[in-house]
JSON list of C-alpha atoms in Angstrom, two decimals:
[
{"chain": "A", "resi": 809, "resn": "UNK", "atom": "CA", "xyz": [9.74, 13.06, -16.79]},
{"chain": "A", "resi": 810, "resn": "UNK", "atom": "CA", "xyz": [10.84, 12.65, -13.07]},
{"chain": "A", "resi": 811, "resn": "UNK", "atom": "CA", "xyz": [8.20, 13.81, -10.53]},
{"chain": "A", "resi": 812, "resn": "UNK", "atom": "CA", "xyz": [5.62, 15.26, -12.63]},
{"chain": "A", "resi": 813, "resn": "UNK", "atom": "CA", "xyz": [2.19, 15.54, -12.65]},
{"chain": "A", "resi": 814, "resn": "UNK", "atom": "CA", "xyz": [0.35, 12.09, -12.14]},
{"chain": "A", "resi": 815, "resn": "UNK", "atom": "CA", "xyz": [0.41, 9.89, -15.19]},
{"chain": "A", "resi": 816, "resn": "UNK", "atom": "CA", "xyz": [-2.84, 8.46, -16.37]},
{"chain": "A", "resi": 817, "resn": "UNK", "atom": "CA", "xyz": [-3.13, 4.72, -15.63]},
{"chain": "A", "resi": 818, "resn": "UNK", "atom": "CA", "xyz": [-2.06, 2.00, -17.81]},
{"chain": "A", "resi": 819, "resn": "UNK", "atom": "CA", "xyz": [-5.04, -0.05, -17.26]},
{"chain": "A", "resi": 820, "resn": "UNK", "atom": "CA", "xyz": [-8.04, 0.16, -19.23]},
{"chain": "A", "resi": 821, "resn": "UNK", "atom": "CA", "xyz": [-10.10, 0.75, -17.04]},
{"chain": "A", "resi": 822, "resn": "UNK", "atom": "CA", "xyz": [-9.82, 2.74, -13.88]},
{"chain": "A", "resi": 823, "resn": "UNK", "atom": "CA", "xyz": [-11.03, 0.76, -10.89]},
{"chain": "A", "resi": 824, "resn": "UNK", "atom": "CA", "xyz": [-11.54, 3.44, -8.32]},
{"chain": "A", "resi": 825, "resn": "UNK", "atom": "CA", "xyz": [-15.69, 1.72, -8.36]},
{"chain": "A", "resi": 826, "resn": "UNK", "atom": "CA", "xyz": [-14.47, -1.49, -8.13]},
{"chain": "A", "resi": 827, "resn": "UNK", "atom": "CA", "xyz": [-11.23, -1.89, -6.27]},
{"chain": "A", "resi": 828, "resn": "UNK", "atom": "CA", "xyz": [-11.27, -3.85, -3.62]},
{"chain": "A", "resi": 829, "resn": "UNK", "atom": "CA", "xyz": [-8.40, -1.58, -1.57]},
{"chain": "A", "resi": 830, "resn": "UNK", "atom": "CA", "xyz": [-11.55, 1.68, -2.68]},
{"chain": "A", "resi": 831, "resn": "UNK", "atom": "CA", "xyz": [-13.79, -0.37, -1.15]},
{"chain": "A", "resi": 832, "resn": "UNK", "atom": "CA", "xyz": [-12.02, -1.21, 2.24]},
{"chain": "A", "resi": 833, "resn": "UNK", "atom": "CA", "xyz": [-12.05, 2.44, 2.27]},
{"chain": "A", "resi": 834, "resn": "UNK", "atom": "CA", "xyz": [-15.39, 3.51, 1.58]},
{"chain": "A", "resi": 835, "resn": "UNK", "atom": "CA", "xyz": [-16.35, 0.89, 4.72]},
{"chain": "A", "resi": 836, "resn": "UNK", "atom": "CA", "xyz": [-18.22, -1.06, 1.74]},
{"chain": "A", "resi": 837, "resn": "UNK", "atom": "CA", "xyz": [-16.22, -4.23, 2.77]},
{"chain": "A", "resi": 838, "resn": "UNK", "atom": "CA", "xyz": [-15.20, -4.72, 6.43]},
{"chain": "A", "resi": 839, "resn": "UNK", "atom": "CA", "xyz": [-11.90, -5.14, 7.53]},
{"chain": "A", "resi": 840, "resn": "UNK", "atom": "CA", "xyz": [-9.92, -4.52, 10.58]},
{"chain": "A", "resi": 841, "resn": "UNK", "atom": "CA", "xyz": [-7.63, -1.13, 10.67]},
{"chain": "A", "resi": 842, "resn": "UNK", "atom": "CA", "xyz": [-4.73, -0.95, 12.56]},
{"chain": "A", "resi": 843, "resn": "UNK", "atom": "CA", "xyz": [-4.94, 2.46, 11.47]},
{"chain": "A", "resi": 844, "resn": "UNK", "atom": "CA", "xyz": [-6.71, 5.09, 9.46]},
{"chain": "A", "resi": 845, "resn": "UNK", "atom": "CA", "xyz": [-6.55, 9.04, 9.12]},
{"chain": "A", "resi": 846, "resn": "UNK", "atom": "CA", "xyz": [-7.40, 11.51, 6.07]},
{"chain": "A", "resi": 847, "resn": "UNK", "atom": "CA", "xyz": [-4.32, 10.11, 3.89]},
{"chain": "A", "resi": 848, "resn": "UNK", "atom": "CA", "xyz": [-3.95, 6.15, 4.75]},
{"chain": "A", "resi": 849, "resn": "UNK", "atom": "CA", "xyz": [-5.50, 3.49, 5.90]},
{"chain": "A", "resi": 850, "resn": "UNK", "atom": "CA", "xyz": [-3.36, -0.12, 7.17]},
{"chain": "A", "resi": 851, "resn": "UNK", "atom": "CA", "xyz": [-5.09, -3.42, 7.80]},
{"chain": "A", "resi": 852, "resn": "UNK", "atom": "CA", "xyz": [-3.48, -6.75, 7.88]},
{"chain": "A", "resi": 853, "resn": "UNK", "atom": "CA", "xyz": [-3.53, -8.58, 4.95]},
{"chain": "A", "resi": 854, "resn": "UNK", "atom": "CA", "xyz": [-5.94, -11.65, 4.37]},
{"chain": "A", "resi": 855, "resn": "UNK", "atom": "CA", "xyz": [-3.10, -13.83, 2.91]},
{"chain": "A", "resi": 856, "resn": "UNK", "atom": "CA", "xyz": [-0.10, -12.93, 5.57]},
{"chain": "A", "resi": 857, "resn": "UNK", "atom": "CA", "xyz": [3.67, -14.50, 4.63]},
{"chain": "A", "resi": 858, "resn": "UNK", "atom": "CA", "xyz": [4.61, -13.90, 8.19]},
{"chain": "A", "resi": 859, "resn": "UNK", "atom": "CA", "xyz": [3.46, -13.33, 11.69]},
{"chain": "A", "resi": 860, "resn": "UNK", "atom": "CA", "xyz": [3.61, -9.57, 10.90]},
{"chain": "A", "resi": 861, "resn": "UNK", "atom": "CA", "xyz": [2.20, -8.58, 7.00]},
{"chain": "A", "resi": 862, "resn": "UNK", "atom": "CA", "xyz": [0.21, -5.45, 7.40]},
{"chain": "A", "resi": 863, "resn": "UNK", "atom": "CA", "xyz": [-0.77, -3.31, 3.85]},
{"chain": "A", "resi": 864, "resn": "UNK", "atom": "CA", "xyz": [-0.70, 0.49, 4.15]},
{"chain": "A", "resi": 865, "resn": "UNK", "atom": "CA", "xyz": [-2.91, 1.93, 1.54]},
{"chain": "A", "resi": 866, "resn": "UNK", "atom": "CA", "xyz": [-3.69, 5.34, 0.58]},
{"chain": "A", "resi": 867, "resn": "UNK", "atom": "CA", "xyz": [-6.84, 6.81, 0.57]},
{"chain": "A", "resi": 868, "resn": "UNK", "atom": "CA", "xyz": [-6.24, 8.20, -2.92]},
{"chain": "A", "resi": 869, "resn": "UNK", "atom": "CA", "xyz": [-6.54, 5.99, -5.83]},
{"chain": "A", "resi": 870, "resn": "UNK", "atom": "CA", "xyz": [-3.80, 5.31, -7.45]},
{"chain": "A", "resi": 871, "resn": "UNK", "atom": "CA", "xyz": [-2.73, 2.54, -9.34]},
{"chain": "A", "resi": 872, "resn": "UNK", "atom": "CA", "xyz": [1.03, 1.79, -8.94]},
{"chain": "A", "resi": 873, "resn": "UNK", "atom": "CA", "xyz": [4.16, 4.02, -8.57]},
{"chain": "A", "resi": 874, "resn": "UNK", "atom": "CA", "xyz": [4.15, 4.75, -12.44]},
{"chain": "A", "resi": 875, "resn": "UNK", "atom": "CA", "xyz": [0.70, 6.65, -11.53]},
{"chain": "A", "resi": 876, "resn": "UNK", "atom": "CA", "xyz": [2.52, 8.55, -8.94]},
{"chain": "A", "resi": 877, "resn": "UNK", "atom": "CA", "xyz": [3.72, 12.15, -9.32]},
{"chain": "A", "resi": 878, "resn": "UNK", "atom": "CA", "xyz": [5.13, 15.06, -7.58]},
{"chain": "A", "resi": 879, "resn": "UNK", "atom": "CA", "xyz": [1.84, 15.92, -5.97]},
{"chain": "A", "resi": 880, "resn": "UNK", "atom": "CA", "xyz": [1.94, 12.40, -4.22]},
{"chain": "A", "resi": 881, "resn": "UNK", "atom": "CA", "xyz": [5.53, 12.87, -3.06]},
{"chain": "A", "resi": 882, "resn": "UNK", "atom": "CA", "xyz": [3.92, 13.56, 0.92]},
{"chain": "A", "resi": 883, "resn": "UNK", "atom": "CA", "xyz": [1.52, 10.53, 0.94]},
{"chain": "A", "resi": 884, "resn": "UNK", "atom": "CA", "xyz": [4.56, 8.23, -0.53]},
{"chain": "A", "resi": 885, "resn": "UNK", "atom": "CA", "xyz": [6.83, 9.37, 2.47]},
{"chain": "A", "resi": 886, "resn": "UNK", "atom": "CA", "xyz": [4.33, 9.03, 5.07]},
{"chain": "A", "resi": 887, "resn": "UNK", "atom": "CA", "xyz": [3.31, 5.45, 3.72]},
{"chain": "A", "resi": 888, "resn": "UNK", "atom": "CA", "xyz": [6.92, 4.95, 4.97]},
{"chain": "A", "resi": 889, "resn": "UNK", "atom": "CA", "xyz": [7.12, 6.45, 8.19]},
{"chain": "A", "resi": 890, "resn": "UNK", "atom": "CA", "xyz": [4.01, 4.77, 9.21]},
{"chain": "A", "resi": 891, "resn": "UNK", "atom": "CA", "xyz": [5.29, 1.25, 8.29]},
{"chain": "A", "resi": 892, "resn": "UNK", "atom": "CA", "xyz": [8.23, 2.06, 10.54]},
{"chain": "A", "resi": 893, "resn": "UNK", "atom": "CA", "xyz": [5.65, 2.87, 13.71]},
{"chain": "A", "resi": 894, "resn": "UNK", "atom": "CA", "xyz": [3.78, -0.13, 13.18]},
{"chain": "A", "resi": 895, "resn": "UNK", "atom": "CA", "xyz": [6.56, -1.94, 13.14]},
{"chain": "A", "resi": 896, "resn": "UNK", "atom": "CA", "xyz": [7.75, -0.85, 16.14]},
{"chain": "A", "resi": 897, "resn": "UNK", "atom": "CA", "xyz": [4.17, -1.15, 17.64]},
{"chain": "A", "resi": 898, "resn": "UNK", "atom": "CA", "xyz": [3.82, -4.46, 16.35]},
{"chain": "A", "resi": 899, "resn": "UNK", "atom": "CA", "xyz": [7.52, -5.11, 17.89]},
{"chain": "A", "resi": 900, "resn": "UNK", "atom": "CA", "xyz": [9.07, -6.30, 15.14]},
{"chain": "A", "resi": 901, "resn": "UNK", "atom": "CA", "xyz": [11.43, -2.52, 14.32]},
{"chain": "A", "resi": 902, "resn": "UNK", "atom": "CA", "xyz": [14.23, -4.35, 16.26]},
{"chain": "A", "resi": 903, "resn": "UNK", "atom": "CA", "xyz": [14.56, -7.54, 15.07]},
{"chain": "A", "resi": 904, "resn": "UNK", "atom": "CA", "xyz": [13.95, -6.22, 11.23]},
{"chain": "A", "resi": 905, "resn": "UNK", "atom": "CA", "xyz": [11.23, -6.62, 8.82]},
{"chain": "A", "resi": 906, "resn": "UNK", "atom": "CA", "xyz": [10.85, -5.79, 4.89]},
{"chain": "A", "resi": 907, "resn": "UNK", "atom": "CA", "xyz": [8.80, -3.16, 3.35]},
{"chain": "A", "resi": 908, "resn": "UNK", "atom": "CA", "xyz": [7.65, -4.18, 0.06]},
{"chain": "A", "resi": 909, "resn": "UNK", "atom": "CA", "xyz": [5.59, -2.11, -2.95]},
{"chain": "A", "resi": 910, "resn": "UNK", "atom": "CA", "xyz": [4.93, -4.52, -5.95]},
{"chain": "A", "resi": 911, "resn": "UNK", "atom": "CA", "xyz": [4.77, -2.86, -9.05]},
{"chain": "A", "resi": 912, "resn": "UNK", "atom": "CA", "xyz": [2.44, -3.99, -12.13]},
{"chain": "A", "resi": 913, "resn": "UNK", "atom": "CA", "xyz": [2.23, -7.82, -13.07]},
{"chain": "A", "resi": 914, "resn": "UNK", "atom": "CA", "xyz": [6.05, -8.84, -13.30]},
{"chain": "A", "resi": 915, "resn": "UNK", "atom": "CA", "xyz": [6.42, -6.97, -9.59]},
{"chain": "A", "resi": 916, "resn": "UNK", "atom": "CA", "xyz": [3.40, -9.36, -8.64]},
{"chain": "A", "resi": 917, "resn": "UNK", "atom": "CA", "xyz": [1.40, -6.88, -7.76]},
{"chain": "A", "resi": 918, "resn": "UNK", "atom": "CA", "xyz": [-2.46, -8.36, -7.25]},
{"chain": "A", "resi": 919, "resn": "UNK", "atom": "CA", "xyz": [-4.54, -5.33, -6.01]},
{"chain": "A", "resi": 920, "resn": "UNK", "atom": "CA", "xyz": [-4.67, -2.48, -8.62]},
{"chain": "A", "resi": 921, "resn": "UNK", "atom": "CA", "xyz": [-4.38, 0.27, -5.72]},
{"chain": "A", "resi": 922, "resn": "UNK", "atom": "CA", "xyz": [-0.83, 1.51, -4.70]},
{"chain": "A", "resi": 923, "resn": "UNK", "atom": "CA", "xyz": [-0.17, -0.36, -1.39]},
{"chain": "A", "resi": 924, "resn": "UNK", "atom": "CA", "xyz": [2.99, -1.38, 0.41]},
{"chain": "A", "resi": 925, "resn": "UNK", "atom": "CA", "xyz": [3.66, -4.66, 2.72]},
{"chain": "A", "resi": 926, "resn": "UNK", "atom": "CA", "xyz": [5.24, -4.46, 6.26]},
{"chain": "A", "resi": 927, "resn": "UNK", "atom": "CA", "xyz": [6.36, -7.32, 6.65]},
{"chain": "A", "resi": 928, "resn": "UNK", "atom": "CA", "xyz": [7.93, -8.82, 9.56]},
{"chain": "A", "resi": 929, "resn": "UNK", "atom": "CA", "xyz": [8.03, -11.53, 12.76]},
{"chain": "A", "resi": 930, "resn": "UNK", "atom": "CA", "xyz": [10.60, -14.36, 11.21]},
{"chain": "A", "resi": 931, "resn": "UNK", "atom": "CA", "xyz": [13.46, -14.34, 9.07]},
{"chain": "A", "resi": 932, "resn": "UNK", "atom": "CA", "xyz": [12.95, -13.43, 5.99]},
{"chain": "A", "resi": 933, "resn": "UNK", "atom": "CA", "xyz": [16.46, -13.87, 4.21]},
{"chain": "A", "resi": 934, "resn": "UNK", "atom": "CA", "xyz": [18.25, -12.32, 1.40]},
{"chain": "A", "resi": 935, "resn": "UNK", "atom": "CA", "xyz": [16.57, -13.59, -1.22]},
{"chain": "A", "resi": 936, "resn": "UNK", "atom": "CA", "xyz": [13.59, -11.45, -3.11]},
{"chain": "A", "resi": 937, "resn": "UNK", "atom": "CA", "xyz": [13.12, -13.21, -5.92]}
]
């Protein structure tokens, strides 16, 4: 099934109330947007890895990629294209930086809320893992 209709999490419960990313969004808890429209929101993250880390969220709850579908296809590519302006904003587009989406608990992903990482400022090397 490539690019379907969204799949139903695989979490048991659906954390749309609870997440923390939901909340950021619904202006419950305060943070510090670099920028924010109808689709995303991006705020620097509280535990940064570099001079640069800024998350780009969407709006729309989803948990990971595997929740994704074709109807999401828009949102995905525009997480993208806004990494790469903040980057340059942030002046980092030059010199490089990584963008990162971690992917259920063996991609290390924390937050159960589709984000991705900009991340950027030093060298980050080859190494992922």
């Amino acid at each position: 099934m490539f690019l379907s209709e969204r799949l139903p999490a695989r979490r048991e419960i659906t954390m749309a109330d609870e997440c923390v990313f939901c909340r950021i969004i619904r202006k419950e808890v305060p943070s510090k947007p670099i920028y924010e429209d109808h689709d995303l929101i991006a705020f620097p993250d509280i535990s940064p890895v570099a001079p640069v880390h800024v998350l780009v969220v969407p709006k729309e709850h989803m948990v990971n990629l595997n929740e994704a579908g074709v109807k999401d296809v828009p949102v995905l590519g525009k997480m993208l294209r806004l990494a790469s302006k903040i980057a340059n904003e942030m002046g980092v587009a030059e010199s490089g930086y990584r963008v990162v989406i971690n992917n259920g608990d063996d991609g290390g992903q924390i937050v159960p809320h589709l984000h991705l990482h900009l991340i950027g400022g030093k060298g980050l090397g080859h190494k992922l893992g």
